[in-house]
Structures are given as structure tokens and as C-alpha cells.
Tab-separated table of C-alpha atoms in Angstrom:
chain	number	residue	atom	x	y	z
A	286	MET	CA	82.537	58.093	76.905
A	287	THR	CA	84.700	57.909	79.756
A	288	GLU	CA	83.711	56.912	83.335
A	289	ARG	CA	84.026	60.347	85.068
A	290	ALA	CA	81.748	61.376	81.956
A	291	ALA	CA	79.539	58.928	82.534
A	292	ASP	CA	79.355	60.025	86.211
A	293	ARG	CA	78.772	63.535	85.244
A	294	ALA	CA	75.468	62.481	82.987
A	295	ARG	CA	74.149	60.602	85.850
A	296	TYR	CA	74.525	63.539	88.073
A	297	ASP	CA	72.943	65.775	85.734
A	298	ARG	CA	70.210	63.667	85.347
A	299	ALA	CA	69.437	62.572	88.895
A	300	THR	CA	69.645	66.436	89.805
A	301	ALA	CA	67.681	68.145	86.780
A	302	HIS	CA	64.730	69.202	88.992
A	303	LEU	CA	67.328	70.964	91.552
A	304	ASP	CA	68.915	74.128	91.075
A	305	ALA	CA	72.289	74.527	92.170
A	306	PRO	CA	74.197	74.993	94.770
A	307	VAL	CA	73.733	71.230	95.515
A	308	ALA	CA	75.418	68.797	97.308
A	309	ILE	CA	75.105	64.829	96.849
A	310	VAL	CA	76.551	61.649	97.919
A	311	ASP	CA	76.756	59.111	95.159
A	312	LEU	CA	75.491	55.987	97.386
A	313	ASP	CA	76.672	53.224	95.024
A	314	ALA	CA	80.527	54.704	95.824
A	315	PHE	CA	79.561	55.366	99.407
A	316	ASP	CA	78.797	51.767	100.070
A	317	ALA	CA	81.757	50.512	98.045
A	318	ASN	CA	84.272	52.686	100.141
A	319	ALA	CA	82.784	51.323	103.094
A	320	ALA	CA	83.345	47.703	101.690
A	321	ASP	CA	86.678	48.447	100.781
A	322	LEU	CA	87.525	49.934	104.174
A	323	VAL	CA	85.726	46.733	106.204
A	324	ARG	CA	88.248	44.644	103.807
A	325	ARG	CA	91.245	46.679	104.721
A	326	ALA	CA	90.645	46.319	108.435
A	327	ALA	CA	90.528	42.553	108.268
A	328	GLY	CA	88.204	41.589	110.824
A	329	LYS	CA	88.335	44.618	113.417
A	330	PRO	CA	85.752	46.938	113.642
A	331	ILE	CA	85.680	50.503	112.281
A	332	ARG	CA	84.553	53.033	114.580
A	333	VAL	CA	83.095	55.865	112.010
A	334	ALA	CA	84.750	59.162	112.458
A	335	SER	CA	81.357	61.633	112.706
A	336	LYS	CA	83.567	64.895	111.884
A	337	SER	CA	84.030	63.079	108.190
A	338	VAL	CA	80.347	62.296	107.706
A	339	ARG	CA	78.136	64.980	109.756
A	340	CYS	CA	75.050	63.548	108.409
A	341	ARG	CA	73.011	61.476	111.048
A	342	ALA	CA	71.108	59.308	108.383
A	343	LEU	CA	74.691	58.403	106.560
A	344	LEU	CA	76.173	57.501	109.966
A	345	GLU	CA	72.882	55.036	110.758
A	346	ARG	CA	73.710	53.494	107.048
A	347	VAL	CA	77.197	52.743	107.827
A	348	LEU	CA	76.697	51.492	111.108
A	349	ALA	CA	73.831	49.065	109.545
A	350	GLY	CA	76.525	47.328	107.565
A	351	ASP	CA	78.852	44.364	108.974
A	352	GLY	CA	82.193	45.894	110.008
A	353	PHE	CA	81.350	49.078	111.576
A	354	GLN	CA	80.881	49.552	115.357
A	355	GLY	CA	80.474	53.021	117.069
A	356	VAL	CA	81.086	56.424	116.576
A	357	MET	CA	84.074	58.730	117.169
A	358	SER	CA	82.991	62.076	117.683
A	359	PHE	CA	84.450	65.626	117.828
A	360	THR	CA	82.631	67.692	120.900
A	361	LEU	CA	81.064	66.978	123.597
A	362	ALA	CA	77.841	68.599	122.698
A	363	GLU	CA	77.826	66.720	119.202
A	364	SER	CA	78.439	63.431	121.428
A	365	LEU	CA	75.588	64.041	123.703
A	366	TRP	CA	72.996	64.735	120.787
A	367	LEU	CA	74.328	61.758	119.287
A	368	ALA	CA	73.711	59.635	122.214
A	369	ARG	CA	70.342	61.382	122.635
A	370	SER	CA	69.474	60.282	119.203
A	371	GLY	CA	70.027	56.474	119.857
A	372	PHE	CA	74.075	56.186	119.038
A	373	ALA	CA	74.952	53.884	121.956
A	374	ASP	CA	78.766	53.792	121.714
A	375	VAL	CA	80.244	57.591	121.150
A	376	LEU	CA	83.774	57.898	121.895
A	377	LEU	CA	84.497	61.623	121.983
A	378	ALA	CA	88.125	61.661	120.607
A	379	TYR	CA	89.017	65.257	121.802
A	380	PRO	CA	89.355	66.821	125.150
A	381	SER	CA	86.348	68.938	126.069
A	382	ALA	CA	86.074	72.063	128.489
A	383	ASP	CA	82.789	72.100	127.812
A	384	ARG	CA	81.490	72.679	131.819
A	385	GLY	CA	77.564	72.646	130.909
A	386	GLY	CA	77.937	69.311	128.757
A	387	PHE	CA	79.842	67.695	131.721
A	388	ALA	CA	77.084	68.462	134.008
A	389	GLU	CA	74.597	66.811	131.737
A	390	LEU	CA	76.829	63.969	131.116
A	391	THR	CA	77.524	63.301	134.831
A	392	ALA	CA	73.570	63.872	135.754
A	393	ASP	CA	72.203	61.341	133.441
A	394	PRO	CA	72.839	57.389	133.495
A	395	GLU	CA	71.681	57.168	129.679
A	396	LEU	CA	74.396	59.517	128.635
A	397	ALA	CA	77.006	58.273	130.872
A	398	ALA	CA	76.724	54.617	129.619
A	399	ALA	CA	77.140	55.490	126.202
A	400	VAL	CA	79.702	58.286	125.782
A	401	THR	CA	83.373	57.731	126.780
A	402	VAL	CA	85.649	61.132	126.924
A	403	THR	CA	89.131	61.283	126.144
A	404	ILE	CA	91.797	62.864	128.238
A	405	ASP	CA	95.310	63.141	128.234
A	406	ASP	CA	95.968	65.239	131.621
A	407	ALA	CA	94.887	64.703	134.995
A	408	ALA	CA	93.583	68.339	135.034
A	409	HIS	CA	90.707	67.047	132.666
A	410	LEU	CA	89.524	65.114	135.667
A	411	ASP	CA	89.860	68.186	137.738
A	412	LEU	CA	87.613	70.250	135.453
A	413	ILE	CA	85.032	67.342	135.084
A	414	ASP	CA	84.884	67.030	138.643
A	415	ALA	CA	84.344	70.998	138.834
A	416	ALA	CA	81.624	70.465	136.299
A	417	ARG	CA	79.615	67.850	137.918
A	418	ALA	CA	77.166	70.089	139.548
A	419	GLY	CA	75.585	67.319	141.735
A	420	GLY	CA	75.821	64.825	138.919
A	421	ARG	CA	77.084	61.391	140.261
A	422	GLU	CA	77.451	59.268	137.185
A	423	VAL	CA	80.641	57.329	136.535
A	424	VAL	CA	82.227	58.921	133.386
A	425	ARG	CA	83.898	56.791	131.082
A	426	VAL	CA	87.347	57.649	130.136
A	427	CYS	CA	89.748	57.015	127.049
A	428	LEU	CA	93.484	57.940	127.560
A	429	GLU	CA	95.344	59.465	124.273
A	430	LEU	CA	98.803	58.348	123.408
A	431	ASP	CA	100.891	60.594	121.374
A	432	THR	CA	102.076	58.836	118.030
A	433	SER	CA	104.454	61.243	116.861
A	434	LEU	CA	107.843	59.956	115.670
A	435	ARG	CA	110.572	61.633	117.267
A	436	LEU	CA	114.191	61.539	115.981
A	437	LEU	CA	117.542	62.712	117.220
A	438	GLY	CA	116.962	62.789	120.514
A	439	GLY	CA	113.623	64.270	120.149
A	440	ARG	CA	114.824	67.479	118.080
A	441	VAL	CA	112.939	66.389	115.281
A	442	ARG	CA	109.298	65.595	115.457
A	443	VAL	CA	107.056	64.370	112.735
A	444	GLY	CA	103.187	64.048	113.575
A	445	ALA	CA	100.400	66.131	115.012
A	446	ARG	CA	100.762	68.004	117.986
A	447	ARG	CA	98.392	66.039	120.245
A	448	SER	CA	98.557	64.258	123.696
A	449	PRO	CA	101.531	65.018	125.580
A	450	LEU	CA	101.619	61.364	127.034
A	451	HIS	CA	104.435	59.904	124.727
A	452	SER	CA	106.088	56.951	126.607
A	453	PRO	CA	104.196	54.014	128.123
A	454	ALA	CA	105.193	55.113	131.621
A	455	GLN	CA	103.354	58.460	130.917
A	456	LEU	CA	100.444	56.612	129.793
A	457	ALA	CA	100.448	54.359	132.653
A	458	GLY	CA	100.949	57.099	135.263
A	459	LEU	CA	97.430	58.897	133.761
A	460	ALA	CA	96.085	55.180	134.114
A	461	ARG	CA	96.984	55.140	137.645
A	462	ALA	CA	95.047	58.561	138.476
A	463	VAL	CA	92.087	57.435	136.684
A	464	ALA	CA	92.026	54.515	138.734
A	465	ARG	CA	92.561	56.227	142.090
A	466	ARG	CA	89.933	59.023	141.391
A	467	PRO	CA	86.271	58.310	142.257
A	468	GLY	CA	83.393	58.621	139.682
A	469	PHE	CA	85.589	57.622	136.592
A	470	ARG	CA	86.340	54.445	134.949
A	471	LEU	CA	89.239	53.582	132.353
A	472	VAL	CA	87.829	51.748	129.584
A	473	GLY	CA	90.143	52.938	126.141
A	474	VAL	CA	92.912	53.940	124.720
A	475	MET	CA	93.345	55.549	121.575
A	476	ALA	CA	96.170	57.023	119.374
A	477	TYR	CA	95.724	58.495	115.961
A	478	GLU	CA	98.764	57.949	113.665
A	479	GLY	CA	97.819	61.353	111.402
A	480	HIS	CA	101.168	61.277	109.760
A	481	VAL	CA	100.504	57.843	108.579
A	482	ALA	CA	96.691	58.149	108.140
A	483	GLY	CA	96.397	61.382	106.940
A	484	VAL	CA	99.370	62.370	104.512
A	485	GLY	CA	99.395	60.989	101.246
A	486	ASP	CA	102.400	58.955	99.792
A	487	ALA	CA	102.054	59.593	96.304
A	488	VAL	CA	102.143	63.584	95.711
A	489	ALA	CA	101.313	64.509	92.444
A	490	GLY	CA	104.336	65.592	90.073
A	491	ARG	CA	106.943	65.292	93.124
A	492	PRO	CA	108.564	61.836	93.163
A	493	LEU	CA	111.410	62.416	95.629
A	494	ARG	CA	108.886	63.896	98.132
A	495	SER	CA	106.771	60.940	97.912
A	496	ARG	CA	109.661	58.877	98.411
A	497	ALA	CA	110.523	60.739	101.372
A	498	VAL	CA	107.114	60.360	102.801
A	499	ARG	CA	106.872	56.526	102.180
A	500	LEU	CA	110.240	56.255	104.113
A	501	MET	CA	109.085	58.273	106.909
A	502	GLN	CA	105.555	56.577	107.361
A	503	ALA	CA	107.553	52.853	107.299
A	504	ALA	CA	109.730	54.023	109.983
A	505	ALA	CA	106.770	55.554	112.164
A	506	ARG	CA	104.902	52.585	111.771
A	507	ARG	CA	107.488	50.747	112.966
A	508	GLU	CA	108.278	52.547	115.701
A	509	LEU	CA	104.477	53.323	116.826
A	510	ALA	CA	103.450	49.485	116.681
A	511	GLU	CA	106.250	48.757	119.297
A	512	ARG	CA	105.771	51.609	121.772
A	513	ARG	CA	102.048	51.233	121.417
A	514	ALA	CA	102.188	47.461	122.283
A	515	ALA	CA	104.054	48.460	125.155
A	516	ALA	CA	101.813	51.370	126.104
A	517	VAL	CA	98.684	49.125	125.997
A	518	ARG	CA	100.400	46.609	128.269
A	519	ALA	CA	101.127	49.092	130.714
A	520	VAL	CA	97.815	50.371	130.602
A	521	ARG	CA	96.147	46.835	131.149
A	522	ALA	CA	98.473	46.475	134.078
A	523	VAL	CA	96.619	48.835	135.682
A	524	ALA	CA	93.017	48.351	134.061
A	525	PRO	CA	92.664	44.831	132.931
A	526	ASP	CA	89.520	45.309	131.864
A	527	LEU	CA	90.334	47.873	129.305
A	528	GLU	CA	87.301	47.665	126.602
A	529	PHE	CA	89.129	48.809	123.506
A	530	VAL	CA	92.177	50.056	121.738
A	531	ASN	CA	91.554	52.494	118.771
A	532	GLY	CA	93.969	53.567	116.050
A	533	GLY	CA	94.131	54.312	112.539
A	534	GLY	CA	92.467	56.457	109.867
A	535	THR	CA	91.323	55.888	106.416
A	536	GLY	CA	95.042	56.098	105.268
A	537	SER	CA	96.548	53.594	107.674
A	538	VAL	CA	93.593	51.099	108.105
A	539	GLN	CA	95.327	47.956	107.177
A	540	HIS	CA	98.854	48.640	108.795
A	541	THR	CA	96.783	49.801	111.891
A	542	ALA	CA	94.849	46.299	112.190
A	543	ALA	CA	97.770	44.331	111.649
A	544	GLU	CA	98.759	45.466	115.098
A	545	ASP	CA	97.856	42.796	117.920
A	546	ALA	CA	97.556	45.600	120.439
A	547	VAL	CA	95.026	47.402	118.659
A	548	THR	CA	91.247	46.228	118.918
A	549	GLU	CA	89.190	48.706	116.490
A	550	ILE	CA	90.093	51.080	113.833
A	551	ALA	CA	88.883	54.711	113.120
A	552	ALA	CA	87.876	55.947	109.741
A	553	GLY	CA	85.433	58.226	108.236
A	554	SER	CA	86.854	60.169	105.057
A	555	GLY	CA	87.429	57.244	103.239
A	556	LEU	CA	83.530	57.021	102.666
A	557	TYR	CA	83.245	60.220	100.966
A	558	VAL	CA	86.919	60.137	99.492
A	559	PRO	CA	87.587	63.654	99.316
A	560	ARG	CA	90.304	64.860	97.272
A	561	LEU	CA	93.092	64.833	99.653
A	562	PHE	CA	92.692	61.263	99.373
A	563	ASP	CA	93.719	60.766	95.821
A	564	PHE	CA	97.225	60.668	96.833
A	565	TYR	CA	98.168	56.979	98.737
A	566	THR	CA	99.745	54.104	97.279
A	567	SER	CA	97.817	51.722	99.554
A	568	PHE	CA	94.274	52.250	98.612
A	569	THR	CA	92.179	53.841	95.797
A	570	GLY	CA	88.744	55.095	96.708
A	571	ARG	CA	85.574	56.262	94.794
A	572	PRO	CA	84.821	59.906	95.196
A	573	ALA	CA	81.320	59.746	96.578
A	574	ALA	CA	80.587	63.289	97.786
A	575	LEU	CA	80.263	65.994	95.387
A	576	PHE	CA	78.823	69.588	95.050
A	577	ALA	CA	77.359	71.327	92.194
A	578	GLN	CA	77.822	75.231	91.501
A	579	PRO	CA	75.636	76.677	88.535
A	580	VAL	CA	77.085	78.691	85.778
A	581	VAL	CA	76.240	82.288	86.359
A	582	ARG	CA	78.213	83.892	83.554
A	583	ARG	CA	80.142	83.532	80.171
A	584	PRO	CA	82.630	85.921	80.161
A	585	GLY	CA	84.387	85.234	76.935
A	586	VAL	CA	86.128	82.333	74.987
A	587	GLY	CA	87.394	79.379	77.333
A	588	VAL	CA	85.659	80.893	80.349
A	589	VAL	CA	82.481	80.046	82.481
A	590	THR	CA	81.560	81.782	85.884
A	591	VAL	CA	79.877	80.097	88.416
A	592	LEU	CA	78.434	80.942	91.680
A	593	GLY	CA	80.507	80.834	95.019
A	594	GLY	CA	82.569	77.586	95.610
A	595	GLY	CA	85.188	79.368	97.740
A	596	TYR	CA	84.904	76.317	100.567
A	597	PRO	CA	88.648	76.001	101.228
A	598	ALA	CA	89.399	72.994	103.945
A	599	SER	CA	91.042	73.431	107.573
A	600	GLY	CA	94.714	72.684	107.817
A	601	ALA	CA	97.979	75.026	106.689
A	602	ALA	CA	96.712	76.870	103.624
A	603	GLY	CA	97.964	75.797	100.281
A	604	PRO	CA	96.379	74.773	96.711
A	605	ASP	CA	95.741	71.234	98.172
A	606	ARG	CA	93.202	73.197	100.565
A	607	LEU	CA	90.855	74.069	97.645
A	608	PRO	CA	87.834	72.437	96.353
A	609	VAL	CA	88.843	71.019	92.604
A	610	PRO	CA	86.330	71.359	89.490
A	611	TYR	CA	86.002	67.597	88.750
A	612	LEU	CA	83.340	67.698	86.213
A	613	PRO	CA	83.505	68.230	83.398
A	614	GLU	CA	86.656	67.358	83.145
A	615	GLY	CA	89.212	70.051	81.996
A	616	LEU	CA	88.230	72.926	83.783
A	617	ALA	CA	90.794	75.137	86.222
A	618	TYR	CA	91.110	77.870	88.168
A	619	ASP	CA	91.887	81.327	87.112
A	620	PRO	CA	95.540	81.544	88.972
A	621	LEU	CA	94.861	84.850	89.551
A	622	GLU	CA	91.254	84.466	91.309
A	623	GLY	CA	91.184	81.095	92.413
A	624	PRO	CA	87.482	79.819	93.627
A	625	GLY	CA	85.861	82.977	95.184
A	626	GLU	CA	83.376	83.949	97.738
A	627	VAL	CA	80.661	84.582	95.529
A	628	GLN	CA	81.880	83.951	91.899
A	629	THR	CA	84.563	81.951	90.614
A	630	PRO	CA	85.634	81.917	86.748
A	631	LEU	CA	86.517	78.850	85.331
A	632	LEU	CA	89.083	78.223	82.394
A	633	GLY	CA	89.526	75.526	79.958
A	634	ALA	CA	87.988	74.581	76.660
A	635	PRO	CA	84.752	72.563	78.490
A	636	ALA	CA	83.994	76.076	79.296
A	637	ASP	CA	82.612	76.589	75.793
A	638	ASP	CA	79.910	73.657	75.897
A	639	LEU	CA	78.125	74.842	79.272
A	640	LEU	CA	75.305	77.129	79.231
A	641	LEU	CA	73.800	79.289	81.885
A	642	GLY	CA	72.416	76.977	84.466
A	643	ASP	CA	74.598	73.894	83.925
A	644	LYS	CA	76.321	72.478	86.949
A	645	VAL	CA	79.978	71.998	87.349
A	646	TRP	CA	80.539	69.379	90.022
A	647	PHE	CA	83.380	70.047	92.710
A	648	ARG	CA	84.982	67.761	94.820
A	649	HIS	CA	86.330	69.305	98.240
A	650	ALA	CA	89.485	68.654	99.715
A	651	LYS	CA	88.069	67.062	103.196
A	652	ALA	CA	85.284	65.388	103.762
A	653	GLY	CA	82.938	66.241	106.611
A	654	GLU	CA	83.471	69.856	106.141
A	655	LEU	CA	81.414	69.877	102.952
A	656	CYS	CA	78.723	69.498	105.237
A	657	GLU	CA	79.035	73.019	106.902
A	658	ARG	CA	78.170	74.173	103.840
A	659	PHE	CA	74.928	72.551	102.572
A	660	ASP	CA	72.111	71.925	104.573
A	661	ALA	CA	70.990	68.656	102.724
A	662	LEU	CA	72.540	65.926	100.881
A	663	HIS	CA	70.696	64.504	97.750
A	664	LEU	CA	71.415	60.587	97.757
A	665	VAL	CA	71.809	59.405	94.620
A	666	GLU	CA	71.747	55.810	93.135
A	667	GLY	CA	72.249	55.224	89.511
A	668	ASP	CA	70.637	58.340	87.739
A	669	ALA	CA	68.019	59.408	90.422
A	670	VAL	CA	67.767	61.054	93.736
A	671	THR	CA	66.184	58.313	95.967
A	672	ALA	CA	66.327	60.454	99.135
A	673	THR	CA	67.305	63.749	100.742
A	674	VAL	CA	68.771	63.881	104.193
A	675	PRO	CA	69.859	66.692	106.912
A	676	THR	CA	73.414	67.468	107.437
A	677	TYR	CA	74.253	68.592	111.050
A	678	ARG	CA	73.883	71.815	109.457
A	679	GLY	CA	70.364	71.259	108.206
A	680	GLU	CA	69.407	70.081	111.557
A	681	GLY	CA	70.470	73.238	113.223
A	682	ARG	CA	73.986	71.865	114.697
A	683	THR	CA	77.142	73.400	113.982
A	684	PHE	CA	79.467	72.301	116.624
A	685	LEU	CA	82.336	73.609	115.626
């Protein structure tokens, strides 16, 4: 029996009492992935990205272990909810225009102490001040540096379009604006190199493209390490008591951790290891989060139909954004139908061994987005479900 076949047998036994659709997290794999992230971080703390987990119980589990410290959140409403739930160090990694949320933040000393907000424009300070509604609490601020690699005098750009602050001088300029502004305190700098951390460098069946990605990423890492160090020096000249410099992501943990300027690493997807993280040469994780759909039809030889399963991931549309049939091995989508809203035909020899009600296990393309489809995660240890915990959705929280 192959390792994957053994996993399928375990998952089927563990969830035999549960009707599909159902989502699980294999805790042995989850914990092993957490340990590998800590190993790659080489002593620097990892701030866990909540958007890639979207389950309070699992955020608490990973933060209880060695090597993890703090949460990186994705909306202000989520940040306030997590802070009220006992998470004492929450970095909101994306600028917000949530005026009601800022009114709450600036009126509550406990929230203001727990939550740090990211900005990349002095206009964000204006928006927060206009939203205070009498709130006088000092707002903790983090600045975001643009990490994109710019070539040919800026005519070619590689990387996500995030912050407009690309140079050390631009970052220092905003730092001075924060320092001059009553009611704000600059505590951090963040820089997410998505073109390194979030792009696989071992594209299946495309060796030339993989080589090009590796060359690009090597150049990007060298350029960013130098520019990030200069930017941090420039900001520290304005704010000597800067508390943290956050960088990286699951795909770049060890490279980012090697930079002296960086004090902490961000990671989250590496806990679940969705299918997009199968294509890296720098690390290998264990798939920990899966979902199962039930067989509801047997249209013919070599074909079964399962309920639903059309859960595409965000990003530029393409086959790599689709969930992948994982267990049993050997099933594939019908190219004329793909994964459907209500039903999904699957082709392959294993279909002939599947009966009505049997589970087909899938992996999502991304990590936390799976939790927007399920209200609970069943936690598997060995061949048993040892706990069932709510996702954000299961707690009635859909922040985006």
C-alpha cells in the first residue's frame, strides 16, 4: 500500500460516521509542517498568517508551540475580533478603510494595545483620525515596503502591486509623517515578497519556466535584501524603538530569515500545504487540510460523479486555481466540465471501485479559502477524529 493509499484508508476510517461534504485537518501533518517552518526560520519567530488558517482553535494550537509569535490578520474587523478573543499581538497586514472599526480601536485601550495597523500613505492617517469619533487611544502603526523587483529603469516590474513605497527614502518620509502626528506610534515595518514566497519554482512539466523562475527569484532576493536593510536603517533613524521588521512567507522562510534586518517571518499556508505549495525546491510539506465529496452517481465505466466541489481559489484564473482530486489516486476532471457548482464528474480507473456514498478526497489550491466553504474542521489523529472545531464561517464570521 502506498503512503497516499494508507492516508486514504485512515481518513475514511476516521470519518466513517460523517456524511460528506466534510473537511479535515490531519494534525500529525499540521504539527510536522509547523515544526518544519520553525526549523527553516532558524530561531526567528514566525507570525502566523490568519487568512491561511481561518480557524481560531488551530491558530491557538500553533501559537502554543515553540517558534510562533503573534498573528498576521487580513481585515480590521477580524483583528478586533481576535484581540477580543485573547490574541494579544495582532498585525493587520493590509490597509483598511473601516471607519467603524477604527472608531472601536481608538476608543478601547486594550484593543489599541493589541492591534497594529499597516499603512503606506499619509492619507491612511487622515482616514483614521477622521474616524476616531472621540477616541483618543494611540494607534500602533506598521509601514509596508514594496518588494517588487524593477528592471530596465522600472519599465519591467516583477511582484505584487501593493505598497507605493519602494525606496528607503520614501519609507523614511512616511515614518517622519507618523512621528510628527499625535495619536500614532510607529512600531513596525513589513515587506511581503510574494514573487519569491508565493511562486513555485518547480513547475510540473515546464523545466525552462522553472529555471527562469529560480533565476528571477535569486535576483529578487539579492536586490530586496540590500534595499530592505537600507529601508530599515532609514526608518530606525526616525524611530529607534522599532519593535519588529516582518518579511517572507511560506515559500521563502529560510531565505528571509537569513537577512539581519528582518526580526520575524510571516507564514501560514505552510501549515495546511495546499496544492500550490507542491511546486517548490526549497521545502516539502505534508498535505494537512483536505475535503471530501460523496459519490452520488456512476454514469458509466471509469466515471463517477461527486456532489459539488467547484471551489476555485483567488488569483488569476487558471487550472492551478482549482482543487485537485487527491484520493483515491488516479482520478481527474472531465476536461469539458471541470469541477462543478453542484456536481463534478471524475474520470479514471479508480472510479470503478467507488460506490455511492464513498468519499473522494480533494486538496484546495490555497489554504484558508477552504474554510470559507465549511463551517467545521474535523481534526484527525491517526485513524480517528479527536475533535471538531469551527472555522471562521462556523463562528458566523465572514470577513471578506
